[in-house]
Short mmCIF file of C-alpha atoms in Angstrom, two decimals:
data_model
loop_
_atom_site.label_atom_id
_atom_site.label_comp_id
_atom_site.label_asym_id
_atom_site.label_seq_id
_atom_site.Cartn_x
_atom_site.Cartn_y
_atom_site.Cartn_z
CA ASP R 15 73.23 93.80 87.44
CA GLU R 16 73.24 90.98 85.17
CA ARG R 17 70.97 88.94 87.63
CA MET R 18 67.97 91.21 87.61
CA GLU R 19 68.36 91.77 83.74
CA ALA R 20 68.16 87.96 83.04
CA ARG R 21 65.27 87.84 85.41
CA GLU R 22 63.53 90.29 83.41
CA ARG R 23 64.31 88.75 80.17
CA GLY R 24 63.55 85.22 81.35
CA GLY R 25 59.98 86.63 82.36
CA ARG R 26 59.82 87.86 78.47
CA GLU R 27 61.31 85.13 76.73
CA GLY R 28 60.45 81.72 78.43
CA GLY R 29 63.41 81.70 80.78
CA ASP R 30 66.48 81.11 78.64
CA ASP R 31 68.52 83.72 80.01
CA LEU R 32 67.74 82.60 83.34
CA ARG R 33 68.66 78.96 82.79
CA THR R 34 72.11 79.80 81.09
CA LEU R 35 72.73 82.39 83.62
CA PRO R 36 74.91 80.27 86.15
CA THR R 37 77.19 79.07 83.30
CA ARG R 38 77.24 82.74 81.75
CA LEU R 39 78.43 84.15 85.15
CA ALA R 40 80.92 81.38 86.12
CA ARG R 41 82.57 82.05 82.71
CA SER R 42 82.54 85.98 83.01
CA THR R 43 84.05 85.70 86.53
CA ALA R 44 86.76 82.95 85.64
CA GLN R 45 87.81 84.90 82.62
CA ALA R 46 88.22 88.06 85.05
CA ARG R 47 90.03 85.88 87.59
CA LEU R 48 92.57 84.43 84.72
CA GLU R 49 93.06 88.13 83.41
CA GLU R 50 93.77 89.56 86.48
CA ALA R 51 96.47 86.61 87.34
CA ILE R 52 98.20 87.36 83.93
CA ALA R 53 98.28 90.66 83.80
CA THR R 54 98.37 92.04 87.70
CA ASP R 55 101.49 94.16 88.64
CA THR R 56 100.91 92.86 92.34
CA PRO R 57 101.47 89.23 91.69
CA PHE R 58 102.09 88.68 95.79
CA VAL R 59 98.38 90.09 96.45
CA GLU R 60 96.85 88.35 93.71
CA ARG R 61 98.78 84.90 95.05
CA LEU R 62 97.19 85.78 98.33
CA VAL R 63 93.57 85.97 96.94
CA HIS R 64 93.97 82.23 95.66
CA PHE R 65 95.35 81.05 98.91
CA TRP R 66 92.58 82.51 100.83
CA SER R 67 89.87 81.61 98.32
CA ASN R 68 91.38 78.06 98.76
CA HIS R 69 91.55 78.24 102.65
CA PHE R 70 87.71 79.18 102.43
CA ALA R 71 86.89 76.85 99.72
CA ILE R 72 83.44 76.31 98.18
CA SER R 73 83.05 74.52 95.07
CA GLY R 74 81.14 75.52 91.68
CA ASP R 75 80.33 71.96 90.75
CA THR R 76 76.48 72.40 90.99
CA VAL R 77 74.40 74.79 88.52
CA VAL R 78 73.07 76.73 91.87
CA MET R 79 77.12 77.12 92.98
CA ARG R 80 78.31 77.49 89.63
CA ALA R 81 76.35 81.06 89.83
CA HIS R 82 77.92 81.96 93.25
CA ALA R 83 81.49 80.83 92.73
CA GLY R 84 82.96 83.62 91.19
CA ALA R 85 80.99 86.15 93.21
CA TYR R 86 82.12 84.73 96.02
CA GLU R 87 85.84 85.41 95.69
CA PHE R 88 85.40 88.62 94.44
CA ASP R 89 82.67 89.84 97.20
CA ALA R 90 84.14 87.93 100.22
CA ILE R 91 87.51 87.20 99.76
CA ARG R 92 89.53 89.82 97.30
CA PRO R 93 88.21 93.31 99.60
CA HIS R 94 89.77 91.70 102.67
CA VAL R 95 92.84 90.30 101.84
CA LEU R 96 94.55 93.38 102.90
CA GLY R 97 92.34 94.10 106.01
CA LYS R 98 91.63 92.00 109.21
CA PHE R 99 91.15 88.11 109.15
CA GLY R 100 88.14 88.59 111.29
CA ASP R 101 86.58 91.01 108.64
CA MET R 102 87.30 88.23 106.03
CA LEU R 103 85.89 85.48 108.13
CA ALA R 104 82.67 87.45 108.92
CA ALA R 105 82.02 87.80 105.31
CA VAL R 106 82.82 84.41 104.08
CA GLU R 107 80.55 82.77 106.49
CA ASN R 108 77.74 85.12 105.62
CA HIS R 109 77.99 84.99 101.78
CA PRO R 110 75.32 82.92 99.90
CA ALA R 111 77.93 80.74 98.23
CA MET R 112 79.22 79.39 101.73
CA LEU R 113 75.50 79.03 103.21
CA VAL R 114 74.70 77.15 100.24
CA TYR R 115 77.66 75.06 99.84
CA LEU R 116 77.29 73.85 103.33
CA ASN R 117 73.81 73.63 103.63
CA GLN R 118 73.68 76.61 106.40
CA ASN R 119 70.47 77.81 104.25
CA VAL R 120 68.42 74.91 105.30
CA SER R 121 69.56 74.65 108.76
CA ILE R 122 66.68 75.47 111.22
CA GLY R 123 66.70 75.66 115.20
CA PRO R 124 64.58 72.70 116.60
CA ASN R 125 63.19 74.74 119.31
CA SER R 126 62.69 77.79 117.14
CA ARG R 127 59.24 79.02 115.59
CA ALA R 128 60.16 77.38 112.32
CA GLY R 129 61.19 74.37 113.76
CA GLY R 130 57.82 72.59 114.02
CA ARG R 131 55.29 71.39 111.22
CA GLY R 132 55.02 73.60 108.09
CA ALA R 133 51.67 75.00 106.90
CA GLU R 134 51.15 71.93 104.67
CA GLY R 135 51.97 69.32 107.65
CA GLU R 136 55.51 68.48 106.04
CA ARG R 137 58.08 67.86 108.65
CA ARG R 138 60.67 70.96 108.39
CA ARG R 139 64.33 70.09 108.17
CA GLY R 140 66.51 70.40 111.69
CA LEU R 141 69.84 71.45 112.78
CA ASN R 142 72.78 71.19 110.20
CA GLU R 143 76.29 71.37 111.40
CA ASN R 144 78.46 71.52 108.38
CA LEU R 145 78.94 75.35 108.29
CA ALA R 146 79.70 75.20 112.08
CA ARG R 147 82.15 72.13 111.76
CA GLU R 148 84.47 73.75 108.62
CA ILE R 149 84.30 76.91 110.72
CA LEU R 150 86.14 75.26 113.59
CA GLU R 151 88.23 72.62 111.61
CA LEU R 152 89.12 74.37 108.38
CA HIS R 153 88.71 78.19 108.68
CA THR R 154 89.66 78.83 112.17
CA LEU R 155 91.00 76.83 115.26
CA GLY R 156 91.97 73.50 113.02
CA VAL R 157 91.96 69.96 113.81
CA ARG R 158 92.75 68.86 117.11
CA SER R 159 92.76 72.13 118.69
CA GLY R 160 90.67 71.44 121.70
CA TYR R 161 87.09 72.01 120.57
CA THR R 162 84.44 69.16 120.98
CA GLU R 163 81.48 67.87 119.34
CA GLU R 164 79.30 69.97 121.32
CA ASP R 165 81.41 73.51 120.83
CA VAL R 166 80.19 72.25 116.89
CA ARG R 167 76.65 71.97 117.91
CA GLU R 168 76.61 75.32 119.81
CA LEU R 169 78.06 76.94 116.95
CA ALA R 170 75.64 75.73 114.68
CA ARG R 171 72.68 76.36 117.02
CA ALA R 172 73.81 80.15 116.76
CA LEU R 173 74.05 80.29 112.94
CA THR R 174 70.85 79.09 112.61
CA GLY R 175 68.67 81.88 110.89
CA ARG R 176 71.44 82.39 108.36
CA THR R 177 69.88 81.43 104.91
CA VAL R 178 69.63 82.60 101.38
CA GLY R 179 66.68 83.87 99.40
CA GLY R 180 64.83 81.50 96.99
CA ARG R 181 66.63 78.60 98.80
CA GLY R 182 65.53 76.41 101.63
CA PRO R 183 63.01 77.50 104.22
CA GLY R 184 63.73 81.16 104.00
CA ARG R 185 63.30 81.18 100.33
CA ARG R 186 60.60 83.97 100.71
CA ASP R 187 62.50 86.08 103.00
CA ALA R 188 65.04 87.94 100.47
CA ASP R 189 65.74 88.25 96.90
CA PRO R 190 66.80 84.86 95.27
CA GLY R 191 70.31 84.36 95.79
CA GLU R 192 70.81 87.00 98.67
CA ALA R 193 71.95 86.20 102.16
CA ALA R 194 69.56 87.02 104.74
CA TYR R 195 68.60 86.33 108.38
CA VAL R 196 65.17 84.76 109.31
CA GLU R 197 64.66 85.31 113.30
CA ARG R 198 61.98 82.27 112.99
CA MET R 199 64.51 79.83 111.85
CA HIS R 200 66.74 80.92 114.77
CA GLU R 201 67.57 78.29 117.63
CA PRO R 202 66.94 80.63 120.86
CA GLY R 203 68.74 80.64 124.06
CA ALA R 204 72.38 81.47 125.10
CA ARG R 205 75.21 79.36 123.95
CA THR R 206 78.79 78.45 125.37
CA LEU R 207 81.75 77.88 123.12
CA LEU R 208 85.11 76.88 124.33
CA GLY R 209 84.01 77.71 127.72
CA ARG R 210 82.48 81.40 126.85
CA SER R 211 79.19 82.20 127.19
CA PHE R 212 77.06 83.97 124.78
CA PRO R 213 73.91 85.39 125.23
CA ASP R 214 70.78 85.07 122.80
CA SER R 215 71.04 88.13 120.68
CA GLY R 216 69.53 86.99 117.49
CA GLU R 217 71.83 87.57 114.37
CA GLN R 218 74.49 89.20 116.57
CA GLN R 219 75.05 85.79 118.71
CA ALA R 220 76.88 83.61 115.77
CA ALA R 221 78.66 86.98 114.69
CA ALA R 222 80.02 87.62 118.03
CA MET R 223 81.23 83.72 118.41
CA LEU R 224 83.06 84.14 115.13
CA ASP R 225 84.82 87.34 116.32
CA PHE R 226 85.67 84.81 119.39
CA VAL R 227 87.29 82.20 117.62
CA ALA R 228 89.12 84.54 115.14
CA ALA R 229 91.15 85.82 117.84
CA ARG R 230 91.93 82.56 119.25
CA PRO R 231 95.56 81.64 119.81
CA GLU R 232 94.67 78.12 118.07
CA THR R 233 93.49 80.09 114.95
CA ALA R 234 96.80 82.11 114.86
CA ARG R 235 98.75 78.97 114.71
CA HIS R 236 96.51 77.52 112.40
CA ILE R 237 96.61 80.44 109.87
CA ALA R 238 100.35 80.56 110.38
CA THR R 239 101.17 76.95 109.65
CA LYS R 240 99.04 77.42 106.52
CA LEU R 241 100.66 80.47 105.18
CA ALA R 242 104.10 78.76 105.84
CA ARG R 243 103.22 75.65 104.01
CA HIS R 244 101.83 77.48 100.96
CA PHE R 245 104.78 80.14 100.84
CA ILE R 246 107.80 78.49 102.45
CA ALA R 247 108.06 74.82 102.18
CA ASP R 248 105.83 71.66 102.45
CA ILE R 249 106.95 71.12 106.07
CA PRO R 250 106.70 74.70 107.69
CA PRO R 251 109.67 75.74 109.29
CA PRO R 252 108.52 75.91 113.23
CA ALA R 253 110.33 79.32 113.85
CA ALA R 254 108.60 80.89 110.55
CA VAL R 255 105.40 79.56 112.18
CA ALA R 256 105.84 81.32 115.68
CA ARG R 257 107.11 84.59 113.91
CA ILE R 258 103.77 84.77 111.73
CA GLU R 259 101.66 83.39 114.58
CA ARG R 260 103.12 85.99 117.00
CA ALA R 261 102.59 88.80 114.15
CA PHE R 262 98.90 88.00 113.98
CA LEU R 263 98.04 87.72 117.55
CA ASP R 264 99.78 90.99 118.36
CA SER R 265 98.11 92.69 115.79
CA ASP R 266 94.36 91.21 116.33
CA GLY R 267 94.67 89.57 112.86
CA ASP R 268 95.95 92.28 110.73
CA LEU R 269 96.60 90.64 107.52
CA PRO R 270 99.51 93.03 106.04
CA THR R 271 101.24 92.60 109.53
CA THR R 272 101.08 88.91 109.35
CA TYR R 273 102.41 88.87 105.61
CA ARG R 274 105.41 91.05 106.67
CA ALA R 275 106.25 88.82 109.26
CA LEU R 276 106.19 85.95 106.65
CA ILE R 277 108.29 87.81 104.27
CA ASP R 278 110.78 88.97 106.89
CA SER R 279 111.42 85.48 107.86
CA PRO R 280 114.69 84.09 106.99
CA GLU R 281 113.35 80.74 106.42
CA ALA R 282 111.33 82.35 103.36
CA TRP R 283 114.32 82.92 101.52
CA ARG R 284 116.74 80.31 102.45
CA GLU R 285 116.00 77.61 99.92
CA PRO R 286 114.95 78.50 96.32
CA PHE R 287 112.39 76.68 94.81
CA ALA R 288 111.44 74.62 97.90
CA LYS R 289 107.50 74.78 96.40
CA PHE R 290 106.29 72.48 93.61
CA LYS R 291 103.82 74.71 91.52
CA THR R 292 100.48 73.65 91.45
CA PRO R 293 98.43 73.38 88.07
CA TRP R 294 97.00 77.10 88.49
CA ASP R 295 100.45 78.52 89.55
CA TRP R 296 102.15 76.88 86.79
CA LEU R 297 99.61 77.78 84.15
CA VAL R 298 99.50 81.19 85.03
CA SER R 299 103.50 81.55 84.93
CA ALA R 300 103.40 80.06 81.92
CA TRP R 301 100.96 82.54 80.41
CA ARG R 302 102.73 85.43 82.00
CA ALA R 303 106.26 84.19 80.83
CA ALA R 304 104.99 83.12 77.06
CA GLY R 305 102.36 85.54 76.54
CA PRO R 306 100.23 83.43 74.09
CA GLU R 307 96.83 84.38 73.24
CA LEU R 308 94.46 83.80 75.91
CA GLU R 309 91.45 81.46 75.21
CA LEU R 310 89.31 81.00 78.50
CA GLY R 311 87.76 77.69 77.20
CA ARG R 312 90.61 76.14 76.32
CA THR R 313 92.36 77.36 79.56
CA ARG R 314 89.59 75.92 81.70
CA GLN R 315 90.01 72.52 79.98
CA ILE R 316 93.71 72.69 80.55
CA LEU R 317 93.17 73.19 84.55
CA ASP R 318 90.78 70.55 84.21
CA GLN R 319 92.99 68.13 82.53
CA LEU R 320 95.68 68.89 85.33
CA GLY R 321 93.23 68.32 88.10
CA GLN R 322 92.82 71.72 89.50
CA PRO R 323 89.47 73.19 87.67
CA ILE R 324 88.72 76.52 88.74
CA TRP R 325 86.38 76.97 91.76
CA LYS R 326 86.04 73.09 91.95
CA PRO R 327 87.89 71.35 94.84
CA GLU R 328 86.57 68.01 95.62
CA SER R 329 85.93 69.06 99.35
CA PRO R 330 85.80 71.84 101.57
CA ALA R 331 89.52 71.34 102.64
CA GLY R 332 90.18 72.96 99.09
CA PHE R 333 92.88 71.73 96.82
CA GLY R 334 96.38 70.24 98.25
CA ASP R 335 99.18 72.60 98.78
CA THR R 336 102.29 70.03 98.67
CA ALA R 337 104.60 68.29 96.01
CA SER R 338 103.01 65.03 96.68
CA ASP R 339 99.50 66.34 95.53
CA TRP R 340 100.92 67.53 92.12
CA ALA R 341 104.40 65.98 91.32
CA ALA R 342 103.06 62.37 90.45
CA PRO R 343 104.80 60.95 87.15
CA ASP R 344 101.46 61.07 85.38
CA ALA R 345 100.73 64.67 86.30
CA LEU R 346 104.15 65.54 84.85
CA MET R 347 103.38 63.99 81.71
CA ARG R 348 100.21 65.68 81.60
CA ARG R 349 102.03 69.15 81.99
CA VAL R 350 104.68 68.16 79.37
CA GLU R 351 101.68 67.72 76.91
CA MET R 352 99.96 71.04 77.66
CA ALA R 353 103.50 72.72 77.65
CA GLN R 354 103.65 71.35 74.01
CA GLU R 355 100.13 73.05 73.22
CA ILE R 356 101.22 76.52 75.00
CA VAL R 357 104.33 76.62 72.65
CA ARG R 358 102.38 76.28 69.65
CA ARG R 359 100.84 79.51 70.35
CA ILE R 360 104.30 81.16 70.86
CA PRO R 361 105.74 83.11 68.24
CA ASP R 362 108.56 81.07 66.36
CA GLN R 363 111.33 83.85 67.02
CA THR R 364 111.28 83.20 70.53
CA GLN R 365 114.46 82.28 71.59
CA PRO R 366 114.33 79.68 74.90
CA VAL R 367 117.66 80.52 76.53
CA ARG R 368 116.94 84.21 76.18
CA LEU R 369 113.29 83.89 77.51
CA GLY R 370 114.85 81.43 80.25
CA GLU R 371 116.99 84.24 81.55
CA GLN R 372 114.35 86.61 81.33
CA VAL R 373 111.71 85.01 83.46
CA LEU R 374 113.87 83.17 85.82
CA PRO R 375 116.99 85.79 86.09
CA GLY R 376 119.70 84.52 88.40
CA VAL R 377 118.16 81.11 89.02
CA LEU R 378 118.12 79.52 85.34
CA GLY R 379 120.91 76.35 86.33
CA ASP R 380 123.69 75.81 83.98
CA ALA R 381 122.25 72.20 83.26
CA THR R 382 119.03 73.72 82.36
CA ARG R 383 120.65 76.37 80.27
CA THR R 384 122.70 73.84 78.27
CA GLN R 385 119.67 71.69 77.46
CA LEU R 386 117.51 74.61 76.01
CA SER R 387 120.28 75.53 73.79
CA ARG R 388 120.86 72.12 72.60
CA ALA R 389 117.02 71.92 71.42
CA ASP R 390 116.14 70.82 68.11
CA SER R 391 113.89 73.52 67.20
CA PRO R 392 112.82 76.64 69.57
CA ALA R 393 109.52 74.83 69.84
CA GLN R 394 111.25 71.95 71.68
CA GLY R 395 113.40 74.26 73.75
CA LEU R 396 110.33 76.44 74.70
CA THR R 397 108.54 73.21 75.84
CA MET R 398 111.81 71.84 77.86
CA LEU R 399 112.00 75.43 79.42
CA LEU R 400 108.07 75.13 80.65
CA VAL R 401 108.88 71.92 82.36
CA ALA R 402 112.37 72.25 83.68
CA PRO R 403 113.02 72.02 87.20
CA GLU R 404 113.33 75.85 87.76
CA PHE R 405 109.87 76.56 86.25
CA LEU R 406 108.15 73.64 87.76
CA ARG R 407 108.80 75.32 91.24
CA ARG R 408 108.84 78.39 93.00
#
């Protein structure tokens, strides 16, 4: 384990390895993510990984979070993409990255054994509602779905005790960076969520509440709407949403069954190019189409310049998923500039029209084909291909 090796070396060599560990972990996991996206022979599954990673968004914009962000996607998201929604929800909400990102590691029940004054007389921190709020608002039920502020507080009370070793009040209760449950931080008492009572069962209290909201009709509607918005259209077709929602509910949150309803929806195939590609989508499709040499450092810089840095959304809501988020004139100009850079890495003998027919079979429009054939040079034609309407959309 790279963390353990760095810890041991840090003790012998003045801690240099420990100080650089977050950056090295971020780079290695970002490299793995890019390589998988470009080389995968199951692109739909890979797209689902990115969808769920954005749905359960965290941000690696601090040193501490930088070390966790990549592991979070590989540990909590990928193993559950073809499983049950409830299992993914449980894995996500108990992962160190999510606990630290939303300050759950410092949340203490006011009436818990740890809720009084510390050994040195300092006042300990109290209840933090961040994780509970995002679970209900973003991860499960969705906004305006009927939950109340008291529901948020009740879930926050149940979540107390979940913390991370090395961080906050429970720092000595687990290895640094590992999730832990610390009983003395847990708020005692039964809880009520959406009218359902949950007995005081320690760590299992919050787990039962997560299972409860994972199976709610509001959650099914929220997930169905987001899937339809991501895969079908910016304005999700109501019939498709209803079909996906029903599949989710009837299968107890079985994700492959839910995806099948998405794929089988006629609305998913009715209008080609209904979705504008995000910077990540566009860059990965450009690499897959053109096959230039992959340089991680520059690729990450390109994504930064295009406004979608890897694992660094501006809020827990994740990156935007509609054309209005990515199709502004200045954003399109940046894509033209990045396309020119990518093309410089493509072999000169690559013919734009031939490549266009290869990567856009049956959908390369006559107008685009004509423009590519009239380009002054292969490089100009390839640049035009990468910013053609057919390539900018999916």
